[in-house]
Amino acid sequence: MPYCASRFHTIRRPAVAVNIGQVGVGGAHPIRLQSMTTSDTQDVTATVRQSIALAEVGCEIVRITAPNAAAARCLREIRAQFTAAGFGHIPLVADIHFLPSAAMEAVEHVEKVRVNPGNYADKKKFAVREYSDADYERELVRLHEAFTPLVLRAKTLGRSLRIGTNHGSLSDRIMNRHGDTPLGMVESALEFVRICESHGFHDLILSMKASNPKVMIQAYRLLVARMDAAHRPYPLHLGVTEAGDGEDGRIKSAIGIGSLLLDGLGDTIRVSLTEDSVYEIPVARVLAEKAMALWSTGDLAGHRTPGPGKVTMDQIDPFHFTKRDTTTMTLANGCLVGPERPPRVILRVAPDELSQIQAKLQAAKYATTPAEGLLLPLATAAEIAALPDAGGSFYVLELAPTITLAELAVQLLEFKSPVVLVRRFAAGESALLRDFAEFVRHTGRFLACAVTPADLIALSTELRQLGDDRLLFTCAPSGASLVAAHPLGAYRQLTDALGQIRSRAPLWIRCTAGTALGRSADFLSRLLDAAMLSGPLLCDGIGDLVSVETETDPMRAITLAYNLLQGAGTRSSKTEFVACPSCGRTLFDLQATTQRIRARTGHLQGVKIAIMGCIVNGPGEMADADFGYVGGAPGKINLYVGKACVQYNLPQGEADDRLVALIREHGKWSDPVPTMLPEGEDSPARLLDVTTS
């Protein structure tokens, strides 16, 4: 079941257009940017003020929670005051989870209502029971009766609806039939779609949100494949829920949202950050602009596109995660690459900075974020003689085209550090490739071949003869037009070409200036570029080595590389936080609480902590978290271990200490070392400065 027209080029999915008031979503409309207010909805003045602030920074759709009928009634005055302030053209959306009565009130006042099918008139108590087909059908009839009044009223008033599935709030019925899976998320939404369609109502937008980018990506893909085959191609609202804050929140969002946008999916987006909502819009804007730039130029820069009704896919199963099977290599003592190993990090260093950088990397704060490979550009082979011992790392020596094998043989004869040689190979250079491959095999070195997918196929006969035991591959550097036109597609094509020649050689993902979607020197743009390239590949099981070569500060680059791996869920170097953005349901200050808990627990490698403002999605989104910190009542905190609530209604002033004690009790605590951030950095604040500049 193809979910997009091409995995190699960005060809926009032809969704039907749906109007939210005066704003069109899908069809030929641009990607729409949206966010959510965080105030108590019943505080009308504060909610209007936040709505205006969002509109002024470019938010095109404003969402407001309506947890009960009283809050929903306030939407009338909020809409009136927002319009009076000059923003009548910007639609408001009511966010509904549990109460049909709140939805029926809200639909009278705002242009769209979002319902969560896992909560709306359904049950979420983590109950385990078997549903016979008859039991299941009776539940569907009950849902039909509960949801129909809202559908009919929305149809009468000309409103639109969003069917917004959350991974963390699938109903017990769905969980027991389909499990905690992307398929369960999709089926939960399609049940509600069928109800709408039974009444001839089609003003629908769908979403499949999760805090885990892998789950989110797979769910959207499966939704499109199933929905477009059996229903209308309704527009998609994209988002990674509970993404967190600072650099981590931006990376997770770029991985999930960016992956789908580059596949041509997505019509409106929300970047969910545990920060003031106005900071979400600049991130969303950059993501949208990068995707739409590919659409507006035909996205191919002269490369062949599929014809009408054609699809171009690779050999990856897009609906299930499987790490690409590769040969295992020992690049340095204790540093293996292979299918059972995490991606390795390569750090680009200028030769004149090498000693200084090596000294910094010896600091204890980099113990969990080592530079396993040191990438050095070489103009001449003679530069090798001046290199110090790699100190437990391996050297990655990028060779100028003029460097000969004879020169390398002289310099490497007595050189003791492990070495990977990097060279560009083009079609027609099969003899040179063979000579280099034989050289590294006889000297115990490795060869990283920088090629385009087309060149790899042209060299396939030679590569089949050479085998995989000493070869790695990466996309040709920035001068190659295919990489510049669509870097994600280029790496996918390269991986597919390796599969075609049955090569199990490892793949190196290089985030360089040549892989940027646009040529901005802005830090946020570079951050999102790196996430939109490496994240989708890693979430598909592709990539054995990663380097971020766009940062002038090597220590900044290595921190970013590890944060990318953490965001993609492929390597843990610090605590993983699942932190929801604030909304009117939140029972404590999420931003301050998240920063406070991060300061105390952020050093715990491999530990996952969820910080949730209320119980709407909390227990579900914490399904794979080790510990949870959830608002249970005003000023009261519930602590979880996994899905189990172990301490109820703690005073918030005591909850932080109790959380640390709970982590200790379960053997997950270790004493902190100095911060892993580079010297002088405070990442969240720095990112806020960047996004507003």
XYZ file of C-alpha atoms in Angstrom:
693
model
C 0.000 0.000 0.000
C 1.868 3.130 -1.121
C 1.277 6.099 1.149
C 2.852 8.746 -1.105
C 3.642 9.288 -4.767
C 7.401 9.090 -4.224
C 9.840 8.466 -1.404
C 12.560 10.114 -3.464
C 10.874 13.426 -4.323
C 8.342 15.688 -2.624
C 5.114 15.347 -4.573
C 2.208 16.814 -2.654
C -0.653 14.480 -1.790
C -3.843 15.751 -3.481
C -6.060 16.174 -0.414
C -9.552 17.598 -0.797
C -9.927 21.188 0.387
C -11.763 21.846 3.646
C -12.698 25.332 4.831
C -12.289 26.356 8.467
C -14.237 29.559 8.381
C -12.375 31.718 5.864
C -9.195 29.592 5.883
C -8.852 26.767 3.373
C -6.862 23.659 4.303
C -5.690 21.069 1.790
C -6.236 21.239 -1.944
C -4.055 23.960 -3.451
C -3.823 25.935 -0.202
C -0.435 26.422 1.502
C 0.463 24.595 4.681
C -1.445 26.345 7.450
C 0.241 27.173 10.772
C -1.604 26.753 14.028
C -1.095 26.758 17.772
C -3.067 26.663 21.011
C -3.754 29.040 23.867
C -2.569 28.016 27.337
C -4.847 30.124 29.537
C -7.909 28.985 31.436
C -10.627 29.286 28.795
C -13.012 30.795 31.312
C -10.565 33.665 31.717
C -11.886 35.318 28.571
C -9.572 38.333 28.722
C -6.426 36.196 29.003
C -7.552 33.825 26.259
C -8.335 36.656 23.847
C -5.004 38.274 24.657
C -3.148 35.031 23.881
C -5.156 34.505 20.689
C -4.187 37.995 19.496
C -0.524 37.358 20.342
C -0.603 34.163 18.282
C -2.282 35.896 15.344
C 0.309 38.662 15.406
C 3.202 36.194 14.989
C 1.537 34.456 12.029
C -0.708 31.799 13.542
C -3.462 31.094 11.006
C -5.678 28.820 13.148
C -6.037 29.210 16.933
C -7.128 26.279 19.092
C -8.682 26.673 22.554
C -9.487 23.900 24.997
C -13.098 23.417 26.092
C -12.966 20.781 28.838
C -16.582 21.323 29.904
C -19.762 23.078 28.878
C -18.977 26.159 31.000
C -15.681 26.665 29.176
C -17.372 26.023 25.846
C -19.919 28.749 26.526
C -17.052 31.230 26.963
C -16.070 30.641 23.337
C -18.948 32.893 22.248
C -17.445 35.943 23.949
C -13.890 34.951 22.983
C -14.946 34.774 19.343
C -16.720 38.127 19.583
C -13.769 39.920 21.200
C -11.227 38.314 18.865
C -13.266 39.464 15.879
C -13.669 42.961 17.330
C -9.884 43.155 17.659
C -9.596 42.709 13.885
C -9.054 38.965 13.670
C -12.408 37.761 12.402
C -10.653 36.058 9.481
C -8.682 33.745 11.791
C -10.711 30.674 12.768
C -11.008 29.360 16.291
C -11.019 25.650 17.089
C -12.504 24.092 20.204
C -10.466 21.207 21.616
C -12.771 18.518 23.050
C -11.792 15.293 24.736
C -14.448 13.739 26.921
C -17.770 15.558 26.915
C -20.241 15.587 24.003
C -22.114 18.315 25.873
C -19.049 20.580 25.638
C -18.728 19.828 21.931
C -22.386 20.614 21.263
C -21.980 23.980 22.960
C -18.646 24.786 21.285
C -19.831 24.064 17.752
C -22.266 26.969 18.070
C -19.458 29.497 18.509
C -16.297 28.449 16.638
C -15.390 27.386 13.126
C -14.020 23.936 13.937
C -14.284 21.366 16.703
C -11.552 18.836 17.394
C -12.630 15.566 19.013
C -10.354 12.850 20.335
C -11.932 9.529 19.304
C -10.192 7.677 22.118
C -11.910 9.805 24.749
C -15.073 11.154 23.130
C -17.935 9.021 24.440
C -15.511 6.120 24.802
C -13.723 4.478 27.713
C -10.085 4.685 28.760
C -9.507 2.835 32.018
C -6.770 0.412 30.952
C -9.289 -2.403 31.318
C -8.339 -5.689 29.704
C -11.212 -7.716 28.271
C -12.077 -9.655 25.176
C -14.599 -8.110 22.796
C -16.609 -10.510 20.699
C -17.627 -9.270 17.261
C -21.137 -8.671 18.651
C -19.739 -6.721 21.632
C -17.594 -4.650 19.323
C -20.502 -3.880 17.018
C -22.654 -2.774 19.956
C -19.905 -0.344 20.992
C -19.791 1.063 17.465
C -23.558 1.572 17.511
C -23.214 3.416 20.815
C -20.472 5.643 19.357
C -22.657 6.341 16.328
C -25.468 7.514 18.565
C -23.165 9.657 20.728
C -21.266 11.336 17.873
C -24.100 11.829 15.384
C -25.633 14.945 17.024
C -22.319 16.831 16.700
C -21.902 15.747 13.072
C -25.404 16.874 12.134
C -25.042 20.207 13.929
C -21.640 20.875 12.299
C -23.184 20.093 8.915
C -26.067 22.497 9.529
C -23.799 25.328 10.711
C -21.087 24.824 8.090
C -18.444 23.937 10.669
C -15.554 21.532 10.163
C -14.360 18.753 12.461
C -10.944 17.343 13.234
C -10.786 13.692 14.160
C -7.632 13.856 16.254
C -6.276 10.516 17.445
C -3.666 10.544 20.200
C -1.420 7.559 20.750
C -1.778 8.100 24.483
C -5.567 7.982 24.614
C -6.730 5.002 22.607
C -9.861 3.514 24.110
C -9.831 0.194 25.946
C -11.922 -1.268 23.137
C -9.370 -0.285 20.480
C -6.460 -1.353 22.676
C -7.932 -4.800 23.254
C -8.697 -5.343 19.585
C -5.706 -3.691 17.868
C -3.180 -3.034 20.622
C -1.164 0.085 21.332
C -0.212 0.363 17.658
C -0.390 2.699 14.660
C -3.113 0.414 13.303
C -5.147 1.016 16.466
C -4.720 4.766 16.050
C -5.878 4.614 12.441
C -8.885 2.425 13.130
C -9.929 4.673 16.017
C -10.095 7.639 13.629
C -11.717 5.779 10.750
C -14.584 4.652 12.980
C -15.494 8.312 13.405
C -14.896 9.059 9.731
C -17.433 6.366 8.809
C -20.002 7.948 11.101
C -19.467 11.333 9.440
C -19.706 9.862 5.961
C -22.892 8.008 6.829
C -24.488 11.451 7.260
C -22.931 12.907 4.106
C -20.569 15.089 6.139
C -17.091 15.521 4.632
C -15.620 18.695 6.148
C -13.032 16.633 8.011
C -9.369 16.959 8.902
C -7.501 14.062 10.527
C -4.467 13.738 12.763
C -2.414 10.902 14.277
C -0.323 12.391 17.079
C 2.220 10.641 19.295
C 5.183 11.705 21.409
C 7.336 9.065 19.687
C 8.210 10.249 16.149
C 8.519 6.664 14.882
C 4.958 5.858 15.979
C 3.630 9.169 14.663
C 5.248 8.732 11.242
C 4.040 5.160 10.826
C 0.501 6.045 11.924
C 0.134 8.882 9.406
C 1.512 6.705 6.619
C -0.914 3.915 7.434
C -3.809 6.361 7.741
C -3.159 7.769 4.272
C -2.753 4.343 2.692
C -6.024 3.083 4.168
C -8.054 6.286 4.055
C -7.211 7.275 0.503
C -8.082 3.793 -0.724
C -11.499 3.582 0.985
C -12.511 7.191 1.746
C -11.867 10.698 0.510
C -8.293 11.989 0.815
C -9.083 14.285 3.733
C -6.484 16.900 4.764
C -3.957 16.064 7.464
C -3.050 18.010 10.582
C 0.529 17.069 11.549
C 2.143 17.229 14.956
C 4.368 15.417 17.446
C 2.529 15.727 20.727
C 4.388 16.176 24.015
C 7.581 16.966 22.070
C 9.106 18.880 24.995
C 11.041 22.132 24.929
C 14.240 23.728 23.675
C 16.382 21.927 21.150
C 14.886 18.516 21.938
C 11.328 19.665 21.249
C 12.333 21.235 17.949
C 14.258 18.147 16.869
C 11.412 15.742 17.628
C 8.938 17.968 15.810
C 11.204 18.321 12.783
C 11.746 14.569 12.609
C 8.058 13.691 12.711
C 6.510 16.634 10.854
C 9.444 17.083 8.473
C 9.517 13.445 7.420
C 5.870 13.568 6.352
C 6.088 16.989 4.717
C 9.001 15.806 2.579
C 6.837 12.848 1.520
C 4.188 15.323 0.352
C 1.850 14.717 3.313
C 0.408 17.404 5.565
C -1.838 20.408 5.114
C -1.711 22.132 8.504
C 0.866 21.749 11.283
C 1.325 22.498 14.931
C 4.697 22.318 16.675
C 3.885 21.377 20.287
C 6.496 22.875 22.601
C 6.539 23.175 26.376
C 7.078 26.902 25.951
C 4.931 29.964 25.345
C 2.795 29.238 22.289
C 4.162 32.167 20.285
C 7.501 30.328 20.045
C 5.851 27.457 18.183
C 4.968 29.505 15.112
C 8.507 30.405 13.894
C 9.478 26.726 14.003
C 6.335 25.691 12.143
C 6.917 28.408 9.551
C 10.452 27.230 8.767
C 9.305 23.603 8.443
C 6.468 24.611 6.113
C 8.667 26.853 3.990
C 11.250 24.126 3.480
C 8.603 21.693 2.240
C 6.733 24.195 0.103
C 9.981 25.344 -1.548
C 10.277 21.844 -3.000
C 6.673 21.963 -4.214
C 7.024 25.401 -5.756
C 10.086 24.425 -7.817
C 8.644 21.133 -8.945
C 10.954 19.640 -6.291
C 13.148 17.819 -8.779
C 15.608 20.290 -10.310
C 15.646 18.375 -13.579
C 15.265 14.863 -12.191
C 12.617 12.517 -13.539
C 9.238 12.498 -11.775
C 6.698 9.686 -11.746
C 3.949 9.914 -14.320
C 0.266 10.237 -13.413
C -0.869 7.389 -11.212
C 2.715 6.137 -10.790
C 4.580 5.742 -7.524
C 8.294 5.458 -6.826
C 9.023 3.505 -3.673
C 12.024 1.796 -2.160
C 12.401 -1.510 -0.367
C 11.700 -0.160 3.123
C 8.528 -1.316 4.896
C 7.123 2.135 5.753
C 4.619 0.812 8.310
C 6.942 -1.215 10.569
C 10.353 -0.332 11.947
C 13.158 -2.689 10.954
C 16.790 -1.667 11.141
C 18.577 -2.169 7.865
C 20.684 -5.314 7.961
C 24.361 -4.483 7.540
C 27.660 -6.221 7.940
C 29.392 -5.679 11.289
C 32.648 -3.727 11.325
C 35.063 -2.816 14.107
C 36.158 0.719 13.252
C 38.103 1.165 16.499
C 38.646 -0.730 19.704
C 35.144 -1.298 21.104
C 33.477 0.784 18.377
C 31.419 -1.494 16.173
C 28.895 -0.630 13.504
C 26.242 -3.121 12.517
C 22.588 -4.115 12.902
C 22.823 -4.626 16.669
C 24.796 -1.447 17.319
C 23.646 2.161 17.804
C 24.593 4.731 15.162
C 28.100 6.049 15.678
C 28.930 9.760 15.823
C 31.590 11.362 13.633
C 32.860 14.849 14.451
C 34.328 17.100 11.779
C 37.427 18.942 13.031
C 39.862 21.300 11.324
C 43.409 19.872 11.558
C 44.707 22.930 13.404
C 41.986 22.511 16.086
C 42.453 18.783 16.578
C 44.569 18.766 19.737
C 42.379 21.354 21.443
C 39.188 19.452 20.581
C 40.648 16.124 21.712
C 41.502 17.674 25.072
C 37.952 18.977 25.489
C 36.479 15.595 24.620
C 38.360 14.005 27.502
C 36.200 15.933 29.988
C 33.838 13.778 32.051
C 30.802 15.625 30.734
C 31.373 14.057 27.293
C 31.622 10.491 28.612
C 28.198 9.621 27.204
C 28.638 11.711 24.053
C 32.036 10.701 22.663
C 33.352 11.622 19.229
C 33.841 8.072 17.983
C 35.163 9.222 14.633
C 37.250 12.355 13.953
C 36.683 13.660 10.418
C 39.580 15.629 8.943
C 39.745 17.068 5.424
C 43.174 16.436 3.891
C 44.661 18.448 1.040
C 47.831 16.329 0.937
C 48.835 12.913 2.250
C 51.756 14.495 4.102
C 49.331 15.969 6.657
C 48.819 12.461 8.084
C 52.296 12.484 9.616
C 51.379 15.367 11.925
C 48.254 13.700 13.351
C 48.414 12.659 17.012
C 47.088 9.325 18.229
C 43.294 9.156 17.782
C 42.927 8.439 21.503
C 40.310 5.690 21.321
C 38.515 7.205 18.346
C 39.081 6.433 14.683
C 40.177 8.929 12.056
C 37.977 9.638 9.051
C 40.298 11.186 6.486
C 38.539 12.955 3.623
C 40.931 12.845 0.704
C 41.400 15.514 -1.894
C 41.063 14.008 -5.400
C 44.748 14.654 -6.066
C 45.980 12.341 -3.279
C 47.300 9.083 -4.719
C 47.415 5.595 -3.252
C 51.190 5.637 -3.437
C 51.289 8.734 -1.228
C 48.836 7.190 1.213
C 50.848 3.977 1.412
C 53.921 5.889 2.536
C 52.079 7.897 5.198
C 49.934 5.065 6.581
C 52.693 2.464 6.749
C 53.635 3.350 10.343
C 50.419 5.143 11.338
C 48.870 3.225 14.237
C 45.440 4.849 14.695
C 42.452 3.200 12.995
C 41.497 4.988 9.774
C 38.538 5.312 7.428
C 39.449 6.882 4.096
C 36.758 8.992 2.408
C 36.786 9.625 -1.319
C 34.320 10.619 -4.005
C 33.841 7.957 -6.710
C 31.992 8.615 -9.946
C 30.787 6.354 -12.713
C 33.734 5.262 -14.820
C 36.133 5.065 -11.865
C 35.717 1.351 -11.250
C 39.436 0.645 -11.583
C 40.290 3.360 -9.064
C 37.603 2.065 -6.692
C 39.035 -1.451 -6.960
C 42.527 -0.192 -6.197
C 41.346 1.729 -3.122
C 39.304 -1.248 -1.894
C 42.276 -3.588 -2.210
C 44.471 -1.043 -0.435
C 42.246 -0.751 2.640
C 41.768 -4.514 2.784
C 45.513 -5.174 2.767
C 46.275 -2.403 5.272
C 43.406 -3.075 7.682
C 41.746 0.266 6.935
C 38.222 1.101 5.756
C 36.901 3.026 2.756
C 33.875 5.323 2.779
C 32.666 5.797 -0.798
C 30.880 9.083 -1.500
C 28.635 8.374 -4.488
C 25.357 9.363 -6.057
C 22.740 6.597 -6.412
C 23.240 6.606 -10.189
C 27.016 6.279 -9.827
C 26.589 3.422 -7.374
C 24.484 1.496 -9.885
C 27.066 2.222 -12.578
C 29.761 0.793 -10.270
C 27.618 -2.149 -9.180
C 29.589 -4.866 -11.013
C 32.803 -3.793 -9.317
C 31.121 -3.418 -5.938
C 29.642 -6.926 -6.039
C 33.143 -8.296 -6.559
C 34.679 -6.208 -3.783
C 32.277 -7.310 -1.047
C 31.182 -5.408 2.068
C 33.775 -6.145 4.717
C 35.755 -2.884 4.295
C 33.339 -0.516 2.509
C 30.968 2.150 3.798
C 28.807 4.496 1.742
C 27.554 8.055 1.950
C 25.883 10.404 -0.501
C 28.219 12.450 -2.663
C 29.086 15.799 -1.031
C 27.426 19.131 -1.565
C 28.407 19.577 -5.192
C 26.042 16.799 -6.312
C 22.794 18.288 -7.583
C 20.692 15.336 -6.442
C 21.721 15.819 -2.830
C 21.121 19.550 -3.031
C 17.700 19.109 -4.640
C 16.323 16.583 -2.154
C 18.791 15.214 0.427
C 16.370 12.800 2.111
C 15.344 11.358 -1.244
C 18.992 11.047 -2.285
C 19.896 8.998 0.790
C 16.811 6.827 0.316
C 17.774 6.229 -3.305
C 21.322 5.391 -2.274
C 20.018 2.897 0.287
C 17.710 1.399 -2.323
C 20.584 1.113 -4.785
C 22.648 -0.723 -2.151
C 19.733 -3.121 -1.762
C 19.557 -3.661 -5.507
C 23.185 -4.784 -5.629
C 22.674 -6.765 -2.391
C 25.239 -4.765 -0.483
C 25.106 -4.849 3.317
C 27.656 -2.059 3.660
C 26.946 0.468 6.454
C 25.594 3.920 5.566
C 26.931 7.236 6.862
C 24.449 10.152 7.107
C 26.284 13.450 6.603
C 24.416 16.635 7.526
C 26.334 19.242 5.561
C 25.709 22.610 3.963
C 24.997 20.683 0.765
C 22.088 18.811 2.384
C 20.342 21.994 3.560
C 16.837 22.779 2.311
C 17.637 26.404 1.647
C 20.844 28.272 2.379
C 20.208 30.026 5.680
C 22.929 30.700 8.227
C 20.255 30.793 10.923
C 20.824 28.244 13.707
C 17.181 27.151 13.788
C 17.207 26.462 10.046
C 20.398 24.400 10.333
C 18.972 22.487 13.276
C 15.788 21.639 11.383
C 17.743 20.693 8.239
C 19.797 18.175 10.204
C 16.694 16.742 11.883
C 14.718 16.531 8.615
C 17.522 14.549 6.988
C 18.817 12.258 9.717
C 15.586 11.735 11.676
C 13.394 10.237 8.915
C 16.237 7.940 7.851
C 16.906 6.744 11.385
C 13.180 6.227 12.005
C 13.148 3.944 8.953
C 16.112 1.955 10.273
C 18.617 3.555 7.885
C 21.959 4.941 9.051
C 24.927 3.492 10.917
C 27.045 6.627 11.317
C 25.973 10.274 11.670
C 27.841 13.555 11.434
C 26.652 17.165 11.760
C 29.048 19.305 9.726
C 27.112 22.565 9.616
C 28.281 23.936 12.980
C 31.506 25.914 13.276
C 31.847 24.929 16.940
C 32.733 21.207 17.066
C 31.391 20.864 20.616
C 28.075 22.320 19.470
C 28.103 19.819 16.591
C 28.637 16.757 18.760
C 25.887 17.795 21.178
C 23.512 18.268 18.258
C 24.423 14.886 16.750
C 23.573 13.067 19.977
C 20.375 15.066 20.386
C 19.337 13.989 16.885
C 19.930 10.343 17.754
C 17.993 10.766 20.993
C 15.086 12.429 19.173
C 14.892 9.579 16.666
C 14.951 7.022 19.470
C 18.092 5.303 18.197
C 20.638 6.149 20.908
C 20.182 7.469 24.426
C 22.786 9.777 25.918
C 20.654 11.612 28.503
C 17.204 11.629 30.058
C 14.299 11.458 27.630
C 11.483 13.869 28.538
C 7.901 13.574 27.340
C 6.464 16.972 28.238
C 3.163 18.280 26.949
C 2.563 21.875 25.856
C 0.390 23.913 28.176
C -3.328 24.410 27.584
C -6.349 25.441 29.608
C -6.539 21.982 31.198
C -3.040 22.178 32.678
C -2.940 22.015 36.472
C 0.540 23.459 37.054
C 3.180 25.602 35.359
C 4.559 23.140 32.821
C 7.468 25.267 31.657
C 8.875 25.967 35.098
C 8.223 22.418 36.275
C 9.884 20.856 33.242
C 12.984 23.010 33.638
C 13.122 22.279 37.359
C 12.873 18.510 36.895
C 15.307 18.585 33.974
C 17.866 20.353 36.173
C 17.688 17.521 38.713
C 17.275 14.481 36.476
C 18.559 15.422 33.011
C 21.777 13.427 33.443
C 20.082 10.023 33.757
C 21.134 8.186 30.630
C 18.461 5.833 29.319
C 15.702 7.040 31.676
C 12.426 8.375 30.266
C 10.331 10.783 32.349
C 6.889 12.088 31.364
C 5.717 15.470 32.682
C 2.008 15.861 31.955
C -0.220 18.753 32.940
C -3.385 16.674 33.311
C -4.736 13.151 32.895
C -6.292 13.569 29.435
C -3.364 11.977 27.600
C -0.990 11.516 30.515
C -1.273 7.815 31.424
C -1.420 6.763 27.778
C 1.445 8.892 26.498
C 3.488 7.596 29.443
C 3.028 4.032 28.228
C 6.731 3.607 27.477
C 8.036 6.104 30.055
C 9.844 4.863 33.134
C 8.338 7.514 35.423
C 5.506 9.990 35.199
C 4.767 13.325 36.894
C 1.101 14.162 36.238
C -1.248 16.879 37.446
C -4.035 15.156 39.362
C -5.758 18.216 40.851
C -4.860 21.884 41.397
C -1.606 21.894 43.353
C -1.539 18.092 43.503
C 0.728 15.682 41.627
C 0.376 11.976 40.863
C 3.551 9.958 40.321
C 3.666 6.973 38.015
C 5.939 4.044 37.348
C 5.071 3.091 33.804
C 1.289 3.067 33.569
C 0.787 2.458 37.288
C 0.025 5.394 39.562
C 2.009 4.731 42.733
C 1.537 8.002 44.659
C -1.623 10.115 44.547
C -2.279 13.795 45.284
C 1.156 14.785 46.505
C 1.538 18.479 47.300
C 3.477 19.930 44.394
C 6.098 21.325 46.752
C 7.008 17.748 47.726
C 6.591 16.073 44.349
C 10.048 16.799 42.900
C 11.839 15.182 45.855
C 9.435 12.240 45.812
C 10.089 11.716 42.107
C 13.851 11.576 42.706
C 13.302 9.158 45.586
C 11.135 6.988 43.337
C 13.868 6.881 40.686
C 16.369 5.854 43.371
C 14.057 3.134 44.670
C 13.880 1.579 41.216
C 17.646 1.566 40.733
C 17.662 4.159 37.949
C 19.558 6.910 39.745
C 23.172 7.957 39.207
C 24.945 11.029 40.506
C 25.255 13.882 37.986
C 28.396 15.051 36.241
C 28.730 18.618 34.900
C 26.281 19.561 32.163
C 26.730 18.016 28.698
C 25.971 21.325 26.967
C 28.980 23.115 25.484
C 30.548 25.840 27.575
C 28.463 28.968 27.975
C 25.273 27.491 26.472
C 21.779 27.434 27.888
C 20.051 25.702 25.000
C 16.357 26.486 25.604
C 16.909 30.216 26.155
C 19.295 30.450 23.219
C 16.765 28.760 20.967
C 14.035 31.137 22.067
C 16.247 34.051 21.099
C 16.890 32.494 17.710
C 13.271 31.681 16.913
C 12.075 35.197 17.590
C 14.857 36.954 15.713
